[in-house]
Short mmCIF file of C-alpha atoms and ligand atoms in Angstrom, two decimals:
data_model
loop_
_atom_site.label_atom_id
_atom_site.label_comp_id
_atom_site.label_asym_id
_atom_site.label_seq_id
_atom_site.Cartn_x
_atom_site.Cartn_y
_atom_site.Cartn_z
CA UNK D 15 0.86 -13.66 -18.06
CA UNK D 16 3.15 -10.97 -16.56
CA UNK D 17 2.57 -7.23 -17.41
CA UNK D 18 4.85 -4.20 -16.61
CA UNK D 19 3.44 -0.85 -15.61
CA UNK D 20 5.96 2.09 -16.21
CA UNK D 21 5.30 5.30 -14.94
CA UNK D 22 7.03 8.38 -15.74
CA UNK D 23 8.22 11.69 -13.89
CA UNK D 24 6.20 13.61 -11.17
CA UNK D 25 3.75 10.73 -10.58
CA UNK D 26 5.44 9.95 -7.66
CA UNK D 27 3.87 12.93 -6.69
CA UNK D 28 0.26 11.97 -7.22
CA UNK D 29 -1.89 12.91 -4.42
CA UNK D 30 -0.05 16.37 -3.94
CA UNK D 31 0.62 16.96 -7.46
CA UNK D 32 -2.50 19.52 -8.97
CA UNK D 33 -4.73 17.53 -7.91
CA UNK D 34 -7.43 19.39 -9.79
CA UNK D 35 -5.89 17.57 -12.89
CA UNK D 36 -4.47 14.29 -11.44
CA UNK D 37 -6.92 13.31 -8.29
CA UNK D 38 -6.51 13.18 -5.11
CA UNK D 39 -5.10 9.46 -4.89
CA UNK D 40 -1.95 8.95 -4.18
CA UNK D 41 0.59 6.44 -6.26
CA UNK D 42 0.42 4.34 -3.51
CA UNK D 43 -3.00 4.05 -4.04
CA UNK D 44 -2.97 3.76 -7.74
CA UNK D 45 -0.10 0.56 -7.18
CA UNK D 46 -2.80 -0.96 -4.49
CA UNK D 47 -5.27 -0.35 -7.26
CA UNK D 48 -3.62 -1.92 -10.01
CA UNK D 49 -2.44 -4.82 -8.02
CA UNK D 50 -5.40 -5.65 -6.95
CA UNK D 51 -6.93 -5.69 -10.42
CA UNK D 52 -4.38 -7.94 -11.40
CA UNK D 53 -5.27 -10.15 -9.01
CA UNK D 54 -8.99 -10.49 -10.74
CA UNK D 55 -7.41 -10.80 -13.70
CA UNK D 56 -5.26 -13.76 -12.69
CA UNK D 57 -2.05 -11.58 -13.88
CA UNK D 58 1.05 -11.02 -12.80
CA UNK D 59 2.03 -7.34 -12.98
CA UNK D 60 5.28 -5.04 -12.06
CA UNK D 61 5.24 -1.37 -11.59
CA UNK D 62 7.34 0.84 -11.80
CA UNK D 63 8.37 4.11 -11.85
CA UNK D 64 11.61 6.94 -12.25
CA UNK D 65 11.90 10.66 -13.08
CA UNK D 66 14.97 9.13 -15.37
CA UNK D 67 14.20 8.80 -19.19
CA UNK D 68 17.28 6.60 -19.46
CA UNK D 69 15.86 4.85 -16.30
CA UNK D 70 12.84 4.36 -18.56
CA UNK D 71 14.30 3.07 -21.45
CA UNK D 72 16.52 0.69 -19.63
CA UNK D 73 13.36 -0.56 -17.69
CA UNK D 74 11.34 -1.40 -21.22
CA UNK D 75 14.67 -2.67 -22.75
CA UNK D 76 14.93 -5.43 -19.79
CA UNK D 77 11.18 -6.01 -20.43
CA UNK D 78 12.10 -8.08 -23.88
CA UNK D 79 11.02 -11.94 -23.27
CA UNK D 80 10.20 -11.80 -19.21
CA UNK D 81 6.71 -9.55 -19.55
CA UNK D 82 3.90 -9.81 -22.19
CA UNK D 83 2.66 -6.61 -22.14
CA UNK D 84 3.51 -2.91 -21.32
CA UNK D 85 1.36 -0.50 -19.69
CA UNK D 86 3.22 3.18 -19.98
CA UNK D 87 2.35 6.55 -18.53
CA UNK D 88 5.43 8.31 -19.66
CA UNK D 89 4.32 11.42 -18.14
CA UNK D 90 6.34 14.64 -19.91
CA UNK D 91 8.64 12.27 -21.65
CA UNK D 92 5.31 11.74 -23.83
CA UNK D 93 5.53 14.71 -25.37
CA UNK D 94 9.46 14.87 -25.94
CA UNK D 95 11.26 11.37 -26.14
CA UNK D 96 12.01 9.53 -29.18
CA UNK D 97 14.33 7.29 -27.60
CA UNK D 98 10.79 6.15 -25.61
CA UNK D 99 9.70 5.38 -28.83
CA UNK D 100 12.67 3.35 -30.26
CA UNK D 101 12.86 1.72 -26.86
CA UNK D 102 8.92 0.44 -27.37
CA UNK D 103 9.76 -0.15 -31.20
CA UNK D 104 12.81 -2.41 -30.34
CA UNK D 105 11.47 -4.69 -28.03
CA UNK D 106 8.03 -5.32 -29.85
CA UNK D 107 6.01 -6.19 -27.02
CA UNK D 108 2.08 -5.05 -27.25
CA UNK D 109 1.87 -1.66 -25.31
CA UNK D 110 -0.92 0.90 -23.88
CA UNK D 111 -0.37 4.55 -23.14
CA UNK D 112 -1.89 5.80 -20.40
CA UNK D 113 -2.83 9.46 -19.13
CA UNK D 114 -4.72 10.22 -15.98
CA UNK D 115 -5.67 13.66 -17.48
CA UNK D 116 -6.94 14.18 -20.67
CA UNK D 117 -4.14 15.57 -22.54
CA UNK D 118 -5.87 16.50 -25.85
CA UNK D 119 -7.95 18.68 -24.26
CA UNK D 120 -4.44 20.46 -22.64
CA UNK D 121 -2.01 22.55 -23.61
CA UNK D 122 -1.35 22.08 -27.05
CA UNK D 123 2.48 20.67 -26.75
CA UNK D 124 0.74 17.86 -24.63
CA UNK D 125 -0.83 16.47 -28.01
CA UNK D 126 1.86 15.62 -29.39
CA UNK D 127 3.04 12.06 -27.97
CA UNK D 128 5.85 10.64 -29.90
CA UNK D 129 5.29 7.19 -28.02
CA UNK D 130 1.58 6.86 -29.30
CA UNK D 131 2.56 5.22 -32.86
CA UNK D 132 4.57 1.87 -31.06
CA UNK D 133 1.02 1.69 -29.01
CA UNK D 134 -1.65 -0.35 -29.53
CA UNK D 135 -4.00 1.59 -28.13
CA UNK D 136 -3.79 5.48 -25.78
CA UNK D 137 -6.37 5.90 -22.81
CA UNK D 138 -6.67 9.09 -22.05
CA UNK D 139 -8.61 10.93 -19.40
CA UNK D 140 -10.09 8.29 -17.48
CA UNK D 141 -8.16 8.71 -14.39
CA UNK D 142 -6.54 5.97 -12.28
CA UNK D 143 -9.17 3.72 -14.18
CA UNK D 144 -7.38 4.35 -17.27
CA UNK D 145 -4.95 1.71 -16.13
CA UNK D 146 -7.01 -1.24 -15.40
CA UNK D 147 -8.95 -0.67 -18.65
CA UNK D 148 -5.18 -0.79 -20.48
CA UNK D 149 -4.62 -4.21 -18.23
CA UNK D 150 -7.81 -5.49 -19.72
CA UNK D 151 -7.35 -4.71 -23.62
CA UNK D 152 -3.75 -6.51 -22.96
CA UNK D 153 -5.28 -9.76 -22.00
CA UNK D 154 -7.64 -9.63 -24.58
CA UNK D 155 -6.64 -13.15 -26.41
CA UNK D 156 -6.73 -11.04 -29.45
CA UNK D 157 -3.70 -9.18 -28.31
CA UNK D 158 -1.75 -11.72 -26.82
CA UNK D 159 -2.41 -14.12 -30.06
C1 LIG M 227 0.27 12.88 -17.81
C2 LIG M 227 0.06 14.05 -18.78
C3 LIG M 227 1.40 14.68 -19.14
O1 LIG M 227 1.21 15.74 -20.06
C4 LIG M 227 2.06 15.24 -17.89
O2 LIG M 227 3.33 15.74 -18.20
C5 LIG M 227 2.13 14.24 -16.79
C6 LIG M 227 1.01 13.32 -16.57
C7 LIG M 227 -1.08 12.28 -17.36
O3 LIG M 227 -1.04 11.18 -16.81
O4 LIG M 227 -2.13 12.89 -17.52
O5 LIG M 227 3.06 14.25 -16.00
O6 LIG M 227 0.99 11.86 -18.47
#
């Protein structure tokens, strides 16, 4: 099984980046986490990440028969890209959204996530962690059936 982690703009910044909201880890150490957890779970994964929404969309697009599952932090381009959302709705594979920070409990533009509907399920809040739990609903033989 081969899942694709996608993360979007500024996370490249985690560690720095208000770290009141995001941690202190860095996305090094959130790549180092989730490889590692993909090593217990006997997976193969890819991550990835771009400040690019086009970048974005091109990445999922390429994702169509080589991964099984989609693991997506789209960062701001949660809250404003539909072409995310066509992009997940195209290439049907089963997808999580992810958010380190709990966004419902934000500013109120950050509720709105026009990717959330093409998802199968959203963890928000959770921090780094919210990752591996979206690694572990996607190889839920339920999901991948
Ligand atoms: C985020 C929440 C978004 O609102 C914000 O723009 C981000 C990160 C999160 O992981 O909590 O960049 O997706």
């Amino acid at each position: 099984m081969k899942l694709l982690v996608i993360n979007g703009p500024n996370l490249n910044l985690l560690g720095c980046r208000e770290p009141e909201l995001y941690g202190t880890g860095t996305y090094n150490d959130l790549c180092r986490m989730i490889e590692e957890h993909a090593r217990k779970l006997n997976v193969e994964v890819e991550i990835y990440q771009s400040n690019h929404e086009g970048d974005l969309v091109d990445r999922i697009q390429a994702a169509r028969g080589i991964f099984d599952g989609l693991i997506l932090n789209p960062a701001a381009y949660t809250h404003t890209s539909i072409a995310l959302l066509d992009a997940l709705l195209a290439v049907r594979l089963p997808a999580v959204e992810v958010h380190i920070s709990q966004v419902d409990e934000r500013e109120p533009f950050r509720r709105v996530s026009y990717i959330r509907q093409a998802c199968i399920a959203t963890i928000s809040g959770h921090g780094f962690s919210g990752y591996l739990e979206a690694m572990d609903l996607l190889t839920k033989p339920e999901v991948q059936s």
